[in-house]
N, CA, C and O atoms as a MOPAC input file, in Angstrom:
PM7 MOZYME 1SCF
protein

 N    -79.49100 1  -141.14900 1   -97.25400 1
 C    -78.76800 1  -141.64800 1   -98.40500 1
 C    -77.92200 1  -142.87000 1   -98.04100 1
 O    -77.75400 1  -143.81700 1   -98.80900 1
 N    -77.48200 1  -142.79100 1   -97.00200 1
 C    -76.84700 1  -143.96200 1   -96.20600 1
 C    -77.33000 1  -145.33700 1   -96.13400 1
 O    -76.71000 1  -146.40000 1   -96.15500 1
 N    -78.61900 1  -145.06900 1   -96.04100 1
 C    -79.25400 1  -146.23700 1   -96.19400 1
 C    -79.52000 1  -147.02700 1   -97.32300 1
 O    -79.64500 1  -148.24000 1   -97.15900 1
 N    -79.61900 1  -146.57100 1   -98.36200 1
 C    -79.14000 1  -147.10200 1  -100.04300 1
 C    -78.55000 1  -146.68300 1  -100.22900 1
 O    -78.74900 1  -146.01900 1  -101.24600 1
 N    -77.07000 1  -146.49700 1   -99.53400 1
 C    -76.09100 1  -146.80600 1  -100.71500 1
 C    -75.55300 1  -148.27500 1  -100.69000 1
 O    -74.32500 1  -148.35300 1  -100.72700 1
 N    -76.37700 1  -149.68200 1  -100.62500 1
 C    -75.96600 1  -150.59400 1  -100.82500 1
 C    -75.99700 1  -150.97300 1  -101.94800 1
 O    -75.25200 1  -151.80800 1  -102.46100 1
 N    -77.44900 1  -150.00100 1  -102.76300 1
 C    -78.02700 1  -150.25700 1  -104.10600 1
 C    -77.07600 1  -149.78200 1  -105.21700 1
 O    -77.29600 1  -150.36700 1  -106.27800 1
 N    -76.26300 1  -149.04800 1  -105.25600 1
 C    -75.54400 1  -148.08200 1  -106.15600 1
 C    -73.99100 1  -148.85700 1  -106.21800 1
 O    -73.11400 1  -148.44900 1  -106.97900 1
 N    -73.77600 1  -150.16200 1  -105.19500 1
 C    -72.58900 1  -150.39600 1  -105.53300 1
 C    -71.73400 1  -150.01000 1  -105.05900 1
 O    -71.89200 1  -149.19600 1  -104.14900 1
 N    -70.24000 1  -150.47300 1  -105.51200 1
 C    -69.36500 1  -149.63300 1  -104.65400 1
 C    -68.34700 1  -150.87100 1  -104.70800 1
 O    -68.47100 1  -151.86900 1  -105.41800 1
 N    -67.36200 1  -150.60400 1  -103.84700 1
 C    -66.00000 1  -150.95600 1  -103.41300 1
 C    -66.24100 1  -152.39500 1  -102.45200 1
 O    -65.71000 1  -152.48300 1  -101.34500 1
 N    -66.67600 1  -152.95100 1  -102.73600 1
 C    -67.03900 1  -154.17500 1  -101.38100 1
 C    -65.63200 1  -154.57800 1  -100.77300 1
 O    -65.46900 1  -154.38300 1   -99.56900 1
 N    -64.89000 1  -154.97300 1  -101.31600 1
 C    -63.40500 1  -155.18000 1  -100.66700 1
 C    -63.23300 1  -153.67100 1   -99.46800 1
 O    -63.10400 1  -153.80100 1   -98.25000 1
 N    -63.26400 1  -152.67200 1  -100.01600 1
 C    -62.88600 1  -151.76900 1   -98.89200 1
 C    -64.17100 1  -151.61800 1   -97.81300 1
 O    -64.00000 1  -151.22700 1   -96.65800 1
 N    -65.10700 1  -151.88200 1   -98.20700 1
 C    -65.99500 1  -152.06400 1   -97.77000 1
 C    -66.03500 1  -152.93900 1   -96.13900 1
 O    -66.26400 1  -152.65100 1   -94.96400 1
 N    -65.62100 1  -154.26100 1   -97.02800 1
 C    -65.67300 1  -155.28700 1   -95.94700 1
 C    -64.40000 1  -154.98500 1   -95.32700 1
 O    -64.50100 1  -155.54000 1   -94.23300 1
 N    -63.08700 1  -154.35100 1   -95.38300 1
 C    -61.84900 1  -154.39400 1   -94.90800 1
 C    -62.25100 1  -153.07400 1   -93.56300 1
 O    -61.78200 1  -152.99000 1   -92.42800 1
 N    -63.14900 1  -152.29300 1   -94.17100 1
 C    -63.96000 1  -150.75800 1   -92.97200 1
 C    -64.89600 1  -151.79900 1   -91.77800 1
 O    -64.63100 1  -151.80500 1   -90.57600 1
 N    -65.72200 1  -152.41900 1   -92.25000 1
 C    -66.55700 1  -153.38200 1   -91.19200 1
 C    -66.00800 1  -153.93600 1   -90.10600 1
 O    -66.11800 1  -153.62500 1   -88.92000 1
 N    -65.15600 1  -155.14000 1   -90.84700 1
 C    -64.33400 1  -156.10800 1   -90.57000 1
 C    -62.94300 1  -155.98300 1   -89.89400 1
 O    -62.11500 1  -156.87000 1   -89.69300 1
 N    -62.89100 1  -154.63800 1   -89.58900 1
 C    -61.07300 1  -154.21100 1   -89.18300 1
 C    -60.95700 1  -154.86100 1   -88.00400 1
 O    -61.93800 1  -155.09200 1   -87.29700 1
 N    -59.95900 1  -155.14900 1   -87.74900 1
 C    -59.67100 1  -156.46800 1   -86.62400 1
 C    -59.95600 1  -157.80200 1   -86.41400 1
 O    -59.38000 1  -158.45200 1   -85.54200 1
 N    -60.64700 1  -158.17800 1   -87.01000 1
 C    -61.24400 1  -159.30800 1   -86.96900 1
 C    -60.47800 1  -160.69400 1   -87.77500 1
 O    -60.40000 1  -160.77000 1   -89.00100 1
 N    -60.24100 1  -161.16200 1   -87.35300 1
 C    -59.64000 1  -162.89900 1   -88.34200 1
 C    -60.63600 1  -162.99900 1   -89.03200 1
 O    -61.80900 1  -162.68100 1   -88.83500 1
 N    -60.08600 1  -163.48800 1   -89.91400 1
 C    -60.62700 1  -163.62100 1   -91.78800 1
 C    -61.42700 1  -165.66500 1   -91.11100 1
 O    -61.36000 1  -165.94200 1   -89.91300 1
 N    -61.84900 1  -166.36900 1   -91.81300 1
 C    -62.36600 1  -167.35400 1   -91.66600 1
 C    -61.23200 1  -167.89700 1   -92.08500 1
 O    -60.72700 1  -168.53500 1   -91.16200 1
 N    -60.47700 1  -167.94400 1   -93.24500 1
 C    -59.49100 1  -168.97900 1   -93.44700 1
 C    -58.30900 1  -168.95200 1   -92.44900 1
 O    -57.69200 1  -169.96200 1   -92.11100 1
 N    -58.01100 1  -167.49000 1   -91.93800 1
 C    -57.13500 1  -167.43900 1   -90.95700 1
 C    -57.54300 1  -168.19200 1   -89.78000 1
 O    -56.77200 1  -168.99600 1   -89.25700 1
 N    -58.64500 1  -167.98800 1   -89.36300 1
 C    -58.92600 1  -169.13700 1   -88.40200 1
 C    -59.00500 1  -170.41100 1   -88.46300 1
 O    -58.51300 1  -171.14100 1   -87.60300 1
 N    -59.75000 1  -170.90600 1   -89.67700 1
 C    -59.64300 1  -172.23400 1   -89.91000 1
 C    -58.01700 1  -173.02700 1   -90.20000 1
 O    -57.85900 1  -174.24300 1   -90.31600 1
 N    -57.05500 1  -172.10400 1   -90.26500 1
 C    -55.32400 1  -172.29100 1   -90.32600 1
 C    -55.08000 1  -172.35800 1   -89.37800 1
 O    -54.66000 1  -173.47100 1   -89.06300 1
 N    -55.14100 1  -171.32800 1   -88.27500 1
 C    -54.86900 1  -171.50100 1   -87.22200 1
 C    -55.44900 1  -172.90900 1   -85.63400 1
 O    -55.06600 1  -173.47300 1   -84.60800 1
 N    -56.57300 1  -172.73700 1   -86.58400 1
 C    -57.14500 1  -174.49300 1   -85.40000 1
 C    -56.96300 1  -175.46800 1   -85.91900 1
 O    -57.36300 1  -176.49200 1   -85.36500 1
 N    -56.38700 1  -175.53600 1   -87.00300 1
 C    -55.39100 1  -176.69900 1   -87.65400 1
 C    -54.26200 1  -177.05900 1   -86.84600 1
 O    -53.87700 1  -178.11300 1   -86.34000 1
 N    -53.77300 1  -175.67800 1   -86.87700 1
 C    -52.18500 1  -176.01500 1   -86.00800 1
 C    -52.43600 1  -176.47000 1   -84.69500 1
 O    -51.70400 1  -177.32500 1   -84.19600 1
 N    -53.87200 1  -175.74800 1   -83.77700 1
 C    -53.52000 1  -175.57800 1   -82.70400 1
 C    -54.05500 1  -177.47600 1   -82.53400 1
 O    -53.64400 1  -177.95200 1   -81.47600 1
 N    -54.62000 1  -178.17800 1   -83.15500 1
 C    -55.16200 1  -179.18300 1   -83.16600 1
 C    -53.89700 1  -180.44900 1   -83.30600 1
 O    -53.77300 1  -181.55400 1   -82.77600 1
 N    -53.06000 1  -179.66300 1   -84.29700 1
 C    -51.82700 1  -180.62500 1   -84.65700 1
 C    -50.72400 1  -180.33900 1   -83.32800 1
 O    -50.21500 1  -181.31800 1   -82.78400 1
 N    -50.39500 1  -178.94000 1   -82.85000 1
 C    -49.92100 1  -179.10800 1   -81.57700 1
 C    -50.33800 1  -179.51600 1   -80.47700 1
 O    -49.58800 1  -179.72600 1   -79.52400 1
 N    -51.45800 1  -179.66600 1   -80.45900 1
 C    -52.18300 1  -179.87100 1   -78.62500 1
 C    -51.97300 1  -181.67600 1   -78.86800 1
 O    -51.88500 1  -182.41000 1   -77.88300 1
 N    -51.91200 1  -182.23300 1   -80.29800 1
 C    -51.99300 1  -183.81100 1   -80.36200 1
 C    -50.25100 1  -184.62500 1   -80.22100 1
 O    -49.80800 1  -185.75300 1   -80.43900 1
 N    -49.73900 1  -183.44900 1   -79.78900 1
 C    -47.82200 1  -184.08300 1   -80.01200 1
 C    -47.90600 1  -185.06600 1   -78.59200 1
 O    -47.11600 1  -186.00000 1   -78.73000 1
 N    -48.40100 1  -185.11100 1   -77.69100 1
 C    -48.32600 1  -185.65500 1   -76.70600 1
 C    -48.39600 1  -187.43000 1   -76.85800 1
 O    -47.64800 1  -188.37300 1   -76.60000 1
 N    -49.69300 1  -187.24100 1   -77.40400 1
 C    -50.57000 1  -188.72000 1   -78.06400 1
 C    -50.05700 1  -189.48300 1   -79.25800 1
 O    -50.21100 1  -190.66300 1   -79.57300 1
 N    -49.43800 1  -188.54300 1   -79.80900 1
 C    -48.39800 1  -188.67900 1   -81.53000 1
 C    -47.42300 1  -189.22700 1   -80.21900 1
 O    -47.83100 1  -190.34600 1   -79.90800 1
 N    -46.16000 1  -188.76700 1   -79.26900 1
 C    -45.95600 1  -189.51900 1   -79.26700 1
 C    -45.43100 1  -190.67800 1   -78.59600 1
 O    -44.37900 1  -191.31100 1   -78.69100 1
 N    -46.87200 1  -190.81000 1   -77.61400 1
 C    -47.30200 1  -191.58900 1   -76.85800 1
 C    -47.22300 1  -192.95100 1   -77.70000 1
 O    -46.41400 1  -193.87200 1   -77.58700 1
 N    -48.38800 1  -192.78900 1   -78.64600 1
 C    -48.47800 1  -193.89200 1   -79.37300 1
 C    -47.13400 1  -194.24600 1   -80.01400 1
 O    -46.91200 1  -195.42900 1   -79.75800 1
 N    -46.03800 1  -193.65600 1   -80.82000 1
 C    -45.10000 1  -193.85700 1   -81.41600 1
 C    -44.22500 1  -194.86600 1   -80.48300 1
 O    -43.57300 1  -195.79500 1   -80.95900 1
 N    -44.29700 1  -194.55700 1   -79.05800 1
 C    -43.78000 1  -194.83800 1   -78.10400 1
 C    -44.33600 1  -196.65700 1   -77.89300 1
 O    -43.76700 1  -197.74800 1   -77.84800 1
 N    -45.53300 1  -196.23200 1   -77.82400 1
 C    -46.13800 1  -197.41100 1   -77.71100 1
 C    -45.85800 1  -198.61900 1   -78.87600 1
 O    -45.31800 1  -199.63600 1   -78.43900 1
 N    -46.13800 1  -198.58800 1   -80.11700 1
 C    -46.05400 1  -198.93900 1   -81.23700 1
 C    -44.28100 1  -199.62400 1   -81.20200 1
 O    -43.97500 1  -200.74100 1   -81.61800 1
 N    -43.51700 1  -198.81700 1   -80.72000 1
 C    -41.83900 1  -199.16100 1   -80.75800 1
 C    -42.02600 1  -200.18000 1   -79.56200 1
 O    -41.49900 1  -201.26300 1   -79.81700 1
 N    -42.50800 1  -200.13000 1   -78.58600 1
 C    -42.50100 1  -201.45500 1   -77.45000 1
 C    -43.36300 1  -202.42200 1   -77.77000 1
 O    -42.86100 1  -203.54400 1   -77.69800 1
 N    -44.46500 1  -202.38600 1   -78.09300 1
 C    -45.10100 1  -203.62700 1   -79.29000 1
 C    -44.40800 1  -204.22000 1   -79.92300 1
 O    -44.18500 1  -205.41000 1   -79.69900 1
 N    -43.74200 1  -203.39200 1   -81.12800 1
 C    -42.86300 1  -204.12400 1   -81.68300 1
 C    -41.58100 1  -205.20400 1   -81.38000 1
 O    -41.35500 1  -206.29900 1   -81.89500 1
 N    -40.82000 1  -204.43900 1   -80.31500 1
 C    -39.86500 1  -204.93600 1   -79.61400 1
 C    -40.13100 1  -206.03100 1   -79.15900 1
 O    -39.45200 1  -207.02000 1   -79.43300 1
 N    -41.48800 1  -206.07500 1   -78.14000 1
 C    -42.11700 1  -207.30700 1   -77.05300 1
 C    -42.08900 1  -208.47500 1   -78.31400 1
 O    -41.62600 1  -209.61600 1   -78.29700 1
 N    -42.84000 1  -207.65000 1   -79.51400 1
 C    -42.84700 1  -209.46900 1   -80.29000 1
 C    -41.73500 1  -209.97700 1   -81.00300 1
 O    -41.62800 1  -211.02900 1   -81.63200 1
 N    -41.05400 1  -209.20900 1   -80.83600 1
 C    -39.50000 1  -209.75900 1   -81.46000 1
 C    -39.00200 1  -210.37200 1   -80.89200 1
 O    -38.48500 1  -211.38400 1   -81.36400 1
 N    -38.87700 1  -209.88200 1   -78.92900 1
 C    -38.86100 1  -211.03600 1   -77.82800 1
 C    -39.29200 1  -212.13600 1   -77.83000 1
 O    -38.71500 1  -213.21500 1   -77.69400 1
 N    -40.46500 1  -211.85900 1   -78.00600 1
 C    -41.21800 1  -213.74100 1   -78.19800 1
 C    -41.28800 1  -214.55800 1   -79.62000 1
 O    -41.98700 1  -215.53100 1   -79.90500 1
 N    -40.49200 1  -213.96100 1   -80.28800 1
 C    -40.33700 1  -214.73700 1   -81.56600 1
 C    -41.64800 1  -214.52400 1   -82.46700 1
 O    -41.77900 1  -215.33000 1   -83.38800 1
 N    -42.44700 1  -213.72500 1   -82.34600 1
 C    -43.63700 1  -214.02400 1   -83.08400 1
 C    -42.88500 1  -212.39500 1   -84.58300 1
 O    -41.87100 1  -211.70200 1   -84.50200 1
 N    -43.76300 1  -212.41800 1   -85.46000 1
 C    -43.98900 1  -211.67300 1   -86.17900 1
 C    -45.06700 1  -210.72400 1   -86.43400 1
 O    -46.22600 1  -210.96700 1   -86.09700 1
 N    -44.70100 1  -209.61400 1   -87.04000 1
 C    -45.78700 1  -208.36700 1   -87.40200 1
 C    -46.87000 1  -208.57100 1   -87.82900 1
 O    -47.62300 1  -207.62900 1   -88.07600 1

């Protein structure tokens, strides 16, 4: 009977929550490698920021403009 009872319907939410126990959801993951993507990049954020502020500076030294 186990074997069709896919046919008869049923509870799919509890369903998938019995399968699925433990497991990260897809959006939870796709949230989470967001962040880990936006933290692992603070270095380069601000490297460049860094960079970008001494650019600026150097041409202010030499009289030129942005």
């Amino acid at each position: 009977m186990s074997f069709l009872s896919w046919l008869g319907g049923g509870n799919d939410r509890q369903l998938a929550e019995e399968q699925y126990a433990g497991r990260e959801s897809a959006s939870d993951r796709a949230s989470r490698k967001r962040r880990e993507r936006y933290h692992a990049g603070g270095a380069t954020r601000a490297a460049r920021k860094g960079q970008s502020w001494d650019d600026e500076r150097w041409r202010e030294r030499q009289g030129g403009s942005r």
